[in-house]
Amino acid sequence: MTYKTIHKLYKNVFMLTTSAIVYNSKILASSNESTSISIVSTATPTSQTVPISSPDMQKTTENNTSGFTSCWADYGDAKRTKCRPLCSYGYFSLPGMHECHQWLSCKEIGKIDRKNYTRLEKKSIKRLSLLSWNNYPVVLSKVLNKDKGWNDRITSNYRRLQPHPFLLQVIGMCRKKRLIVTEYHQFLDTHKASRVFKQLKLPENEESLIRLQLCIDYAGIIEFLQMNGLYQCDANILHKLLTQLFFTDDLHLVVGDLDYLRRIGIDNCPTWFKKHSTFGSPGFIKNENVSCSSSNKQCVDKLAEVHINEDIWKLPDVCSFFLGKSSSTSSIRYDLESIHKQCKNDTNLPLASEVLQSYVMAKSAFLKRANKNAIKYK
C-alpha cells in the first residue's frame, strides 16, 4: 500500500472518527436570537453544560473569535466548569477570556515579568520557565541552538497546525530572540500519570473511563499528525514519548513537544536517536538512517509505510501504560487484546483510524457493562 493510498484512506475516515469521539469539550454556539446550536461530544461523562444565556457564551465577532466557546470540567478545581472562546490561526484564548488575543509579539513577550519565574526544565533543545502573563501562568521556551535554520524549523513546527485541541496552544513567538510562549497545564506531562490519579482520588470506574479516554486521545493524535503528513521521530523510548504528552485540565491529551516533527516518507530522525532506540519496531530501526528525495516516489512510499507503521507499533505500549495494571481496567485490557496484537504484526498493521475505532468500541462496551450494573457516571 503506497503512502498516497494510505493518505487517501485517512481522509475518507477522518470526518467519521474525530468529530464525535476524541473531544471532551462541549462546543457551544449562540446567535443573536435566543435559539442556539449545541455540538456535544460524548468523550467523557464529566462535562457540564453552561447556560447559553450566560454573558460569557455570547457570540463574538471581534478579535478573530469564531463565535464558538469551549467548556470543560477542571479536575484541578473541583470539576468547576471553565470556558473560553475558540480562536483562529494567530490568536489564542485562556480560561475566562471573553475574546481571542493575537499571539504575543516580541515586544509583548519582552514585557512579561521574569523576576518571579520558576525554572521548569532545561532540555538539550529548549530551556522552559513558568511565568505570569496577565495573571495567567504561561510557559516561556528559549531555543538554545542559535542556528537560524534550526530555530525556524522548531518555531514552524509549533506554528503550522495551530489551533487544534490536540496541540499545545501557542500564545506568542519571537523568532528573533528564539522564544516561544505556550499555555501552561497544571498536571504537566503524562509520565506522571499515576501520581496525578493518586492525587485526584477519583471513583474507580470514573478513573478507568478516563484512562481509556487517554488511549482514544493518543490514537486520535497519531491519526491527526499522519493526516498532516507528519510524525514525531524522537519518541525513541516510552518515557520520552510520555513526556511529550500533557494532561489538560479535563484530563485529555495534547502534544506538548513538537521539536522533532518530521515529514512522513521524507525526513528521518537524526542518527544519534538510533543509539538509544529501545522503543522502535524492527522495520523502523532497520530503516532509521534512510532518507528520500521528495521526487523519488518509490523511496518515499517505502519510507512512509515505515514511519506510519512505527506510530502504530507504539500504540499498545502507550495505551497499556495509561490503563495501568488495576483490576478495574482488566475488562478494557481484554477488549483491546486483539487490536494490540495486530499493532505488533510486522507485515499487516492496522491504520490509526482502525485502532481508534477499536478503542471507542471498548469504551462503549465498558459503559454498557456499567449501565448493566446500574452504575451511574456523572
mmCIF file of C-alpha atoms in Angstrom:
data_model
loop_
_atom_site.group_PDB
_atom_site.id
_atom_site.type_symbol
_atom_site.label_atom_id
_atom_site.label_comp_id
_atom_site.label_asym_id
_atom_site.label_seq_id
_atom_site.Cartn_x
_atom_site.Cartn_y
_atom_site.Cartn_z
ATOM 1 C CA MET A 1 0.000 0.000 0.000
ATOM 2 C CA THR A 2 1.548 3.309 -1.073
ATOM 3 C CA TYR A 3 1.712 6.419 1.070
ATOM 4 C CA LYS A 4 -0.701 8.151 -1.333
ATOM 5 C CA THR A 5 -3.238 5.346 -0.879
ATOM 6 C CA ILE A 6 -2.822 5.387 2.901
ATOM 7 C CA HIS A 7 -3.264 9.160 2.998
ATOM 8 C CA LYS A 8 -6.437 8.881 0.916
ATOM 9 C CA LEU A 9 -7.832 6.275 3.315
ATOM 10 C CA TYR A 10 -7.178 8.607 6.251
ATOM 11 C CA LYS A 11 -9.021 11.424 4.518
ATOM 12 C CA ASN A 12 -12.049 9.194 3.935
ATOM 13 C CA VAL A 13 -12.334 8.145 7.574
ATOM 14 C CA PHE A 14 -11.185 11.331 9.314
ATOM 15 C CA MET A 15 -14.560 13.049 9.494
ATOM 16 C CA LEU A 16 -16.200 9.856 10.715
ATOM 17 C CA THR A 17 -13.812 9.333 13.592
ATOM 18 C CA THR A 18 -12.540 12.552 15.079
ATOM 19 C CA SER A 19 -15.713 14.640 15.157
ATOM 20 C CA ALA A 20 -17.543 12.610 17.777
ATOM 21 C CA ILE A 21 -15.102 10.571 19.772
ATOM 22 C CA VAL A 22 -11.917 12.364 20.675
ATOM 23 C CA TYR A 23 -13.036 15.600 22.280
ATOM 24 C CA ASN A 24 -14.250 16.215 25.797
ATOM 25 C CA SER A 25 -15.224 19.866 25.416
ATOM 26 C CA LYS A 26 -18.750 20.891 24.684
ATOM 27 C CA ILE A 27 -18.716 23.258 21.740
ATOM 28 C CA LEU A 28 -21.477 25.779 22.144
ATOM 29 C CA ALA A 29 -22.592 28.366 19.624
ATOM 30 C CA SER A 30 -25.011 31.193 20.153
ATOM 31 C CA SER A 31 -26.590 33.581 17.709
ATOM 32 C CA ASN A 32 -28.295 36.930 18.131
ATOM 33 C CA GLU A 33 -31.557 35.100 18.550
ATOM 34 C CA SER A 34 -32.476 33.078 21.628
ATOM 35 C CA THR A 35 -32.097 29.811 19.741
ATOM 36 C CA SER A 36 -28.725 28.117 19.632
ATOM 37 C CA ILE A 37 -26.888 25.154 18.226
ATOM 38 C CA SER A 38 -25.057 22.798 20.553
ATOM 39 C CA ILE A 39 -22.490 20.282 19.366
ATOM 40 C CA VAL A 40 -21.798 17.984 22.294
ATOM 41 C CA SER A 41 -19.333 15.117 22.291
ATOM 42 C CA THR A 42 -19.606 12.002 24.423
ATOM 43 C CA ALA A 43 -15.924 11.620 25.131
ATOM 44 C CA THR A 44 -16.227 11.613 28.915
ATOM 45 C CA PRO A 45 -19.108 11.742 31.374
ATOM 46 C CA THR A 46 -17.719 14.705 33.304
ATOM 47 C CA SER A 47 -18.508 17.725 31.141
ATOM 48 C CA GLN A 48 -21.134 20.148 32.324
ATOM 49 C CA THR A 49 -23.423 22.333 30.269
ATOM 50 C CA VAL A 50 -23.006 26.064 30.649
ATOM 51 C CA PRO A 51 -26.199 28.107 30.119
ATOM 52 C CA ILE A 52 -26.139 29.617 26.662
ATOM 53 C CA SER A 53 -27.605 32.831 28.009
ATOM 54 C CA SER A 54 -24.516 33.496 30.104
ATOM 55 C CA PRO A 55 -22.633 36.643 29.024
ATOM 56 C CA ASP A 56 -19.524 34.511 28.613
ATOM 57 C CA MET A 57 -21.219 32.480 25.918
ATOM 58 C CA GLN A 58 -22.371 35.269 23.636
ATOM 59 C CA LYS A 59 -21.181 35.130 20.056
ATOM 60 C CA THR A 60 -18.300 37.496 19.431
ATOM 61 C CA THR A 61 -17.102 38.819 16.106
ATOM 62 C CA GLU A 62 -14.165 40.878 17.402
ATOM 63 C CA ASN A 63 -10.544 39.793 17.776
ATOM 64 C CA ASN A 64 -10.950 36.810 15.471
ATOM 65 C CA THR A 65 -13.203 34.870 17.844
ATOM 66 C CA SER A 66 -15.008 32.112 15.952
ATOM 67 C CA GLY A 67 -18.333 32.531 17.735
ATOM 68 C CA PHE A 68 -17.911 29.145 19.411
ATOM 69 C CA THR A 69 -16.947 28.555 23.018
ATOM 70 C CA SER A 70 -15.265 25.509 24.531
ATOM 71 C CA CYS A 71 -16.216 24.454 28.067
ATOM 72 C CA TRP A 72 -14.864 21.686 30.261
ATOM 73 C CA ALA A 73 -14.723 20.371 33.821
ATOM 74 C CA ASP A 74 -11.477 21.428 35.515
ATOM 75 C CA TYR A 75 -10.245 18.492 37.605
ATOM 76 C CA GLY A 76 -7.746 20.765 39.295
ATOM 77 C CA ASP A 77 -10.533 22.994 40.568
ATOM 78 C CA ALA A 78 -13.144 20.555 41.920
ATOM 79 C CA LYS A 79 -14.539 19.968 38.402
ATOM 80 C CA ARG A 80 -15.803 23.523 38.109
ATOM 81 C CA THR A 81 -16.786 24.457 34.584
ATOM 82 C CA LYS A 82 -14.298 26.627 32.720
ATOM 83 C CA CYS A 83 -14.857 28.207 29.319
ATOM 84 C CA ARG A 84 -13.002 30.141 26.669
ATOM 85 C CA PRO A 85 -13.652 31.225 23.074
ATOM 86 C CA LEU A 86 -12.306 29.176 20.183
ATOM 87 C CA CYS A 87 -9.862 31.140 18.064
ATOM 88 C CA SER A 88 -8.481 31.085 14.548
ATOM 89 C CA TYR A 89 -4.844 30.911 13.470
ATOM 90 C CA GLY A 90 -2.623 33.568 15.042
ATOM 91 C CA TYR A 91 -4.867 34.069 18.081
ATOM 92 C CA PHE A 92 -5.220 32.408 21.478
ATOM 93 C CA SER A 93 -7.548 32.324 24.475
ATOM 94 C CA LEU A 94 -7.260 31.194 28.085
ATOM 95 C CA PRO A 95 -9.942 30.183 30.635
ATOM 96 C CA GLY A 96 -12.223 33.090 31.493
ATOM 97 C CA MET A 97 -11.285 35.224 28.495
ATOM 98 C CA HIS A 98 -14.223 36.606 26.513
ATOM 99 C CA GLU A 99 -12.303 37.353 23.336
ATOM 100 C CA CYS A 100 -9.329 35.910 21.497
ATOM 101 C CA HIS A 101 -5.997 37.704 21.757
ATOM 102 C CA GLN A 102 -3.474 37.937 18.959
ATOM 103 C CA TRP A 103 -0.278 35.983 19.529
ATOM 104 C CA LEU A 104 2.101 37.943 21.713
ATOM 105 C CA SER A 105 4.723 39.863 19.779
ATOM 106 C CA CYS A 106 8.426 40.189 20.630
ATOM 107 C CA LYS A 107 7.650 43.482 22.358
ATOM 108 C CA GLU A 108 4.813 41.985 24.415
ATOM 109 C CA ILE A 109 6.881 38.943 25.359
ATOM 110 C CA GLY A 110 9.673 41.274 26.439
ATOM 111 C CA LYS A 111 7.284 42.982 28.873
ATOM 112 C CA ILE A 112 6.449 39.753 30.720
ATOM 113 C CA ASP A 113 7.822 39.973 34.254
ATOM 114 C CA ARG A 114 10.659 37.474 34.629
ATOM 115 C CA LYS A 115 11.666 38.334 38.177
ATOM 116 C CA ASN A 116 9.405 35.758 39.780
ATOM 117 C CA TYR A 117 9.812 32.796 37.482
ATOM 118 C CA THR A 118 10.043 29.057 38.083
ATOM 119 C CA ARG A 119 12.506 27.015 36.062
ATOM 120 C CA LEU A 120 10.553 24.016 34.803
ATOM 121 C CA GLU A 121 13.170 22.154 32.837
ATOM 122 C CA LYS A 122 16.291 22.553 30.762
ATOM 123 C CA LYS A 123 16.435 20.189 27.823
ATOM 124 C CA SER A 124 19.026 19.828 25.093
ATOM 125 C CA ILE A 125 16.777 21.836 22.775
ATOM 126 C CA LYS A 126 14.964 24.356 24.983
ATOM 127 C CA ARG A 127 15.001 25.946 28.427
ATOM 128 C CA LEU A 128 11.495 26.129 29.952
ATOM 129 C CA SER A 129 10.345 28.664 32.542
ATOM 130 C CA LEU A 130 6.987 29.251 34.213
ATOM 131 C CA LEU A 131 5.984 32.922 34.093
ATOM 132 C CA SER A 132 2.829 35.001 34.546
ATOM 133 C CA TRP A 133 1.074 36.962 31.797
ATOM 134 C CA ASN A 134 -1.996 38.979 32.850
ATOM 135 C CA ASN A 135 -2.275 36.730 35.920
ATOM 136 C CA TYR A 136 -2.257 33.597 33.755
ATOM 137 C CA PRO A 137 0.550 31.056 34.144
ATOM 138 C CA VAL A 138 2.363 30.601 30.834
ATOM 139 C CA VAL A 139 5.464 28.711 29.748
ATOM 140 C CA LEU A 140 8.352 30.543 28.101
ATOM 141 C CA SER A 141 10.617 28.328 25.987
ATOM 142 C CA LYS A 142 14.040 29.551 24.927
ATOM 143 C CA VAL A 143 15.504 27.645 21.977
ATOM 144 C CA LEU A 144 19.146 27.078 22.897
ATOM 145 C CA ASN A 145 20.551 26.379 19.441
ATOM 146 C CA LYS A 146 21.410 29.691 17.778
ATOM 147 C CA ASP A 147 21.370 28.301 14.250
ATOM 148 C CA LYS A 148 18.701 30.181 12.282
ATOM 149 C CA GLY A 149 17.616 27.161 10.244
ATOM 150 C CA TRP A 150 17.208 25.071 13.396
ATOM 151 C CA ASN A 151 15.232 27.808 15.132
ATOM 152 C CA ASP A 152 12.988 28.335 12.088
ATOM 153 C CA ARG A 153 12.194 24.617 11.935
ATOM 154 C CA ILE A 154 11.188 24.443 15.603
ATOM 155 C CA THR A 155 9.029 27.578 15.510
ATOM 156 C CA SER A 156 7.428 26.311 12.304
ATOM 157 C CA ASN A 157 6.571 23.005 13.997
ATOM 158 C CA TYR A 158 4.740 24.815 16.794
ATOM 159 C CA ARG A 159 3.032 27.260 14.481
ATOM 160 C CA ARG A 160 1.975 25.267 11.455
ATOM 161 C CA LEU A 161 -1.000 23.281 12.795
ATOM 162 C CA GLN A 162 -2.419 25.851 15.236
ATOM 163 C CA PRO A 163 -5.031 25.944 16.572
ATOM 164 C CA HIS A 164 -6.074 22.386 17.359
ATOM 165 C CA PRO A 165 -7.284 20.648 20.558
ATOM 166 C CA PHE A 166 -4.563 18.012 20.145
ATOM 167 C CA LEU A 167 -1.754 20.586 20.224
ATOM 168 C CA LEU A 168 -0.221 22.685 22.966
ATOM 169 C CA GLN A 169 -1.653 26.160 22.415
ATOM 170 C CA VAL A 170 0.791 28.809 21.217
ATOM 171 C CA ILE A 171 0.417 32.171 22.983
ATOM 172 C CA GLY A 172 3.258 34.062 21.346
ATOM 173 C CA MET A 173 6.518 33.845 19.430
ATOM 174 C CA CYS A 174 9.652 35.892 18.929
ATOM 175 C CA ARG A 175 11.803 34.235 16.286
ATOM 176 C CA LYS A 176 14.485 36.908 16.546
ATOM 177 C CA LYS A 177 15.119 36.021 20.213
ATOM 178 C CA ARG A 178 14.261 32.312 19.803
ATOM 179 C CA LEU A 179 11.308 32.490 22.222
ATOM 180 C CA ILE A 180 8.025 30.552 22.234
ATOM 181 C CA VAL A 181 5.243 31.188 24.774
ATOM 182 C CA THR A 182 2.701 28.408 25.302
ATOM 183 C CA GLU A 183 -0.195 27.566 27.583
ATOM 184 C CA TYR A 184 0.637 26.035 30.975
ATOM 185 C CA HIS A 185 -1.027 22.773 32.026
ATOM 186 C CA GLN A 186 -1.210 22.181 35.761
ATOM 187 C CA PHE A 187 -0.981 18.364 35.637
ATOM 188 C CA LEU A 188 2.170 18.501 33.468
ATOM 189 C CA ASP A 189 3.235 15.566 31.294
ATOM 190 C CA THR A 190 1.801 12.066 31.269
ATOM 191 C CA HIS A 191 4.750 10.096 32.589
ATOM 192 C CA LYS A 192 3.464 11.256 35.995
ATOM 193 C CA ALA A 193 0.012 9.771 35.310
ATOM 194 C CA SER A 194 -0.059 7.510 38.352
ATOM 195 C CA ARG A 195 0.786 10.454 40.593
ATOM 196 C CA VAL A 196 -1.993 12.551 39.039
ATOM 197 C CA PHE A 197 -4.641 9.869 39.545
ATOM 198 C CA LYS A 198 -3.454 9.231 43.094
ATOM 199 C CA GLN A 199 -3.739 12.928 43.836
ATOM 200 C CA LEU A 200 -7.264 13.249 42.392
ATOM 201 C CA LYS A 201 -8.678 10.164 44.183
ATOM 202 C CA LEU A 202 -11.391 9.598 41.587
ATOM 203 C CA PRO A 203 -14.046 6.872 41.850
ATOM 204 C CA GLU A 204 -12.717 3.641 40.401
ATOM 205 C CA ASN A 205 -14.984 3.497 37.362
ATOM 206 C CA GLU A 206 -14.524 7.151 36.514
ATOM 207 C CA GLU A 207 -10.754 6.770 36.632
ATOM 208 C CA SER A 208 -10.919 3.671 34.413
ATOM 209 C CA LEU A 209 -13.004 5.530 31.859
ATOM 210 C CA ILE A 210 -10.588 8.475 31.829
ATOM 211 C CA ARG A 211 -7.629 6.127 31.431
ATOM 212 C CA LEU A 212 -9.307 4.591 28.383
ATOM 213 C CA GLN A 213 -10.058 8.068 27.050
ATOM 214 C CA LEU A 214 -6.324 8.788 27.144
ATOM 215 C CA CYS A 215 -5.836 5.852 24.759
ATOM 216 C CA ILE A 216 -8.507 7.304 22.486
ATOM 217 C CA ASP A 217 -6.866 10.719 22.593
ATOM 218 C CA TYR A 218 -3.432 9.350 21.758
ATOM 219 C CA ALA A 219 -4.748 7.332 18.809
ATOM 220 C CA GLY A 220 -6.524 10.500 17.662
ATOM 221 C CA ILE A 221 -3.261 12.452 17.926
ATOM 222 C CA ILE A 222 -1.436 9.869 15.795
ATOM 223 C CA GLU A 223 -4.202 9.977 13.195
ATOM 224 C CA PHE A 224 -4.175 13.794 13.193
ATOM 225 C CA LEU A 225 -0.409 14.016 12.672
ATOM 226 C CA GLN A 226 -0.431 11.374 9.955
ATOM 227 C CA MET A 227 -3.314 13.167 8.232
ATOM 228 C CA ASN A 228 -0.977 16.151 8.015
ATOM 229 C CA GLY A 229 1.920 14.059 6.734
ATOM 230 C CA LEU A 230 3.903 14.266 10.000
ATOM 231 C CA TYR A 231 5.336 12.005 12.690
ATOM 232 C CA GLN A 232 7.358 12.504 15.884
ATOM 233 C CA CYS A 233 10.715 10.967 15.222
ATOM 234 C CA ASP A 234 12.333 11.412 18.634
ATOM 235 C CA ALA A 235 9.944 9.266 20.717
ATOM 236 C CA ASN A 236 12.548 6.512 20.861
ATOM 237 C CA ILE A 237 11.752 5.339 24.404
ATOM 238 C CA LEU A 238 8.405 5.167 26.202
ATOM 239 C CA HIS A 239 9.410 7.643 28.907
ATOM 240 C CA LYS A 240 10.450 10.179 26.261
ATOM 241 C CA LEU A 241 7.145 9.829 24.425
ATOM 242 C CA LEU A 242 5.138 10.256 27.635
ATOM 243 C CA THR A 243 6.992 13.485 28.463
ATOM 244 C CA GLN A 244 5.875 14.855 25.090
ATOM 245 C CA LEU A 245 2.202 14.496 26.023
ATOM 246 C CA PHE A 246 0.493 16.800 28.509
ATOM 247 C CA PHE A 247 -2.682 16.437 30.554
ATOM 248 C CA THR A 248 -5.248 19.167 30.014
ATOM 249 C CA ASP A 249 -7.386 20.425 32.908
ATOM 250 C CA ASP A 250 -10.109 17.945 31.920
ATOM 251 C CA LEU A 251 -7.618 15.045 31.699
ATOM 252 C CA HIS A 252 -7.345 14.847 27.952
ATOM 253 C CA LEU A 253 -4.109 14.915 25.978
ATOM 254 C CA VAL A 254 -2.225 17.489 23.952
ATOM 255 C CA VAL A 255 1.147 17.134 22.247
ATOM 256 C CA GLY A 256 3.475 19.460 24.107
ATOM 257 C CA ASP A 257 6.822 18.765 22.445
ATOM 258 C CA LEU A 258 6.905 19.397 18.700
ATOM 259 C CA ASP A 259 10.652 19.949 18.322
ATOM 260 C CA TYR A 260 11.225 16.903 16.149
ATOM 261 C CA LEU A 261 8.149 16.743 13.938
ATOM 262 C CA ARG A 262 9.257 15.321 10.618
ATOM 263 C CA ARG A 263 7.643 14.764 7.214
ATOM 264 C CA ILE A 264 6.424 11.230 6.631
ATOM 265 C CA GLY A 265 8.379 9.492 3.881
ATOM 266 C CA ILE A 266 10.890 12.331 3.514
ATOM 267 C CA ASP A 267 12.676 13.049 6.786
ATOM 268 C CA ASN A 268 14.232 10.580 9.144
ATOM 269 C CA CYS A 269 15.447 11.214 12.667
ATOM 270 C CA PRO A 270 18.949 12.430 13.402
ATOM 271 C CA THR A 271 21.312 9.463 13.619
ATOM 272 C CA TRP A 272 22.015 9.877 17.343
ATOM 273 C CA PHE A 273 18.479 8.731 18.205
ATOM 274 C CA LYS A 274 19.256 5.277 16.866
ATOM 275 C CA LYS A 275 21.836 4.662 19.598
ATOM 276 C CA HIS A 276 19.191 4.984 22.281
ATOM 277 C CA SER A 277 16.181 3.484 20.494
ATOM 278 C CA THR A 278 14.581 0.864 22.747
ATOM 279 C CA PHE A 279 11.056 1.563 21.623
ATOM 280 C CA GLY A 280 11.098 1.138 17.852
ATOM 281 C CA SER A 281 9.692 -1.534 15.594
ATOM 282 C CA PRO A 282 12.197 -3.768 13.767
ATOM 283 C CA GLY A 283 11.312 -2.097 10.466
ATOM 284 C CA PHE A 284 11.899 1.395 11.838
ATOM 285 C CA ILE A 285 15.273 0.607 13.402
ATOM 286 C CA LYS A 286 16.391 -1.085 10.171
ATOM 287 C CA ASN A 287 15.472 1.945 8.038
ATOM 288 C CA GLU A 288 16.181 4.686 10.554
ATOM 289 C CA ASN A 289 19.108 6.182 8.620
ATOM 290 C CA VAL A 290 17.361 6.119 5.245
ATOM 291 C CA SER A 291 16.351 9.452 3.729
ATOM 292 C CA CYS A 292 14.493 10.154 0.493
ATOM 293 C CA SER A 293 14.241 12.905 -2.042
ATOM 294 C CA SER A 294 10.618 14.016 -2.487
ATOM 295 C CA SER A 295 10.975 13.209 -6.201
ATOM 296 C CA ASN A 296 11.868 9.566 -5.509
ATOM 297 C CA LYS A 297 8.333 8.162 -5.241
ATOM 298 C CA GLN A 298 9.369 4.557 -4.642
ATOM 299 C CA CYS A 299 11.655 5.525 -1.768
ATOM 300 C CA VAL A 300 9.065 7.917 -0.291
ATOM 301 C CA ASP A 301 6.325 5.274 -0.363
ATOM 302 C CA LYS A 302 8.550 2.668 1.290
ATOM 303 C CA LEU A 303 9.816 5.008 3.999
ATOM 304 C CA ALA A 304 6.330 6.463 4.586
ATOM 305 C CA GLU A 305 5.000 2.994 5.357
ATOM 306 C CA VAL A 306 7.846 2.527 7.857
ATOM 307 C CA HIS A 307 7.056 5.849 9.575
ATOM 308 C CA ILE A 308 3.316 5.187 9.719
ATOM 309 C CA ASN A 309 3.775 1.641 10.996
ATOM 310 C CA GLU A 310 6.183 2.902 13.649
ATOM 311 C CA ASP A 311 3.431 5.067 15.171
ATOM 312 C CA ILE A 312 1.023 2.118 15.154
ATOM 313 C CA TRP A 313 3.643 -0.201 16.694
ATOM 314 C CA LYS A 314 3.905 2.061 19.747
ATOM 315 C CA LEU A 315 0.159 2.428 20.385
ATOM 316 C CA PRO A 316 -0.263 -0.727 22.543
ATOM 317 C CA ASP A 317 2.654 0.259 24.815
ATOM 318 C CA VAL A 318 1.319 3.781 25.318
ATOM 319 C CA CYS A 319 -2.257 2.637 25.893
ATOM 320 C CA SER A 320 -1.147 -0.105 28.305
ATOM 321 C CA PHE A 321 0.736 2.496 30.322
ATOM 322 C CA PHE A 322 -2.353 4.707 30.519
ATOM 323 C CA LEU A 323 -4.615 1.811 31.523
ATOM 324 C CA GLY A 324 -2.259 0.655 34.257
ATOM 325 C CA LYS A 325 -2.487 -2.739 35.929
ATOM 326 C CA SER A 326 -5.505 -2.176 38.144
ATOM 327 C CA SER A 327 -8.211 -4.831 38.219
ATOM 328 C CA SER A 328 -10.724 -2.089 37.342
ATOM 329 C CA THR A 329 -9.266 -1.868 33.813
ATOM 330 C CA SER A 330 -8.848 -5.619 33.290
ATOM 331 C CA SER A 331 -12.002 -5.887 31.152
ATOM 332 C CA ILE A 332 -10.767 -2.999 28.980
ATOM 333 C CA ARG A 333 -7.373 -4.628 28.510
ATOM 334 C CA TYR A 334 -9.132 -7.838 27.498
ATOM 335 C CA ASP A 335 -11.253 -5.975 24.922
ATOM 336 C CA LEU A 336 -8.104 -4.461 23.392
ATOM 337 C CA GLU A 337 -6.007 -7.630 23.210
ATOM 338 C CA SER A 338 -6.866 -8.344 19.576
ATOM 339 C CA ILE A 339 -6.176 -4.883 18.155
ATOM 340 C CA HIS A 340 -2.988 -4.531 20.186
ATOM 341 C CA LYS A 341 -1.755 -7.856 18.842
ATOM 342 C CA GLN A 342 -2.404 -6.598 15.303
ATOM 343 C CA CYS A 343 -0.358 -3.468 16.055
ATOM 344 C CA LYS A 344 2.697 -5.651 16.700
ATOM 345 C CA ASN A 345 2.340 -7.519 13.405
ATOM 346 C CA ASP A 346 5.365 -6.759 11.208
ATOM 347 C CA THR A 347 3.572 -7.224 7.903
ATOM 348 C CA ASN A 348 -0.027 -6.025 8.154
ATOM 349 C CA LEU A 349 -0.580 -3.335 10.757
ATOM 350 C CA PRO A 350 -3.965 -1.578 11.134
ATOM 351 C CA LEU A 351 -4.467 2.105 10.339
ATOM 352 C CA ALA A 352 -4.589 4.591 13.186
ATOM 353 C CA SER A 353 -8.284 5.090 12.429
ATOM 354 C CA GLU A 354 -8.908 1.364 12.935
ATOM 355 C CA VAL A 355 -7.125 1.385 16.285
ATOM 356 C CA LEU A 356 -9.082 4.478 17.246
ATOM 357 C CA GLN A 357 -12.338 2.761 16.332
ATOM 358 C CA SER A 358 -11.392 -0.263 18.459
ATOM 359 C CA TYR A 359 -10.698 1.996 21.430
ATOM 360 C CA VAL A 360 -14.069 3.693 21.016
ATOM 361 C CA MET A 361 -15.798 0.321 20.819
ATOM 362 C CA ALA A 362 -14.034 -0.700 24.041
ATOM 363 C CA LYS A 363 -15.339 2.464 25.656
ATOM 364 C CA SER A 364 -18.888 1.657 24.540
ATOM 365 C CA ALA A 365 -18.543 -1.864 25.921
ATOM 366 C CA PHE A 366 -17.273 -0.501 29.228
ATOM 367 C CA LEU A 367 -20.229 1.892 29.500
ATOM 368 C CA LYS A 368 -22.681 -0.884 28.646
ATOM 369 C CA ARG A 369 -21.276 -3.062 31.396
ATOM 370 C CA ALA A 370 -21.521 -0.139 33.772
ATOM 371 C CA ASN A 371 -25.137 0.534 32.835
ATOM 372 C CA LYS A 372 -25.946 -3.116 33.189
ATOM 373 C CA ASN A 373 -24.683 -2.996 36.723
ATOM 374 C CA ALA A 374 -26.650 0.184 37.368
ATOM 375 C CA ILE A 375 -23.518 2.311 37.789
ATOM 376 C CA LYS A 376 -24.140 5.962 37.092
ATOM 377 C CA TYR A 377 -21.413 8.255 35.774
ATOM 378 C CA LYS A 378 -21.640 11.964 36.100
#
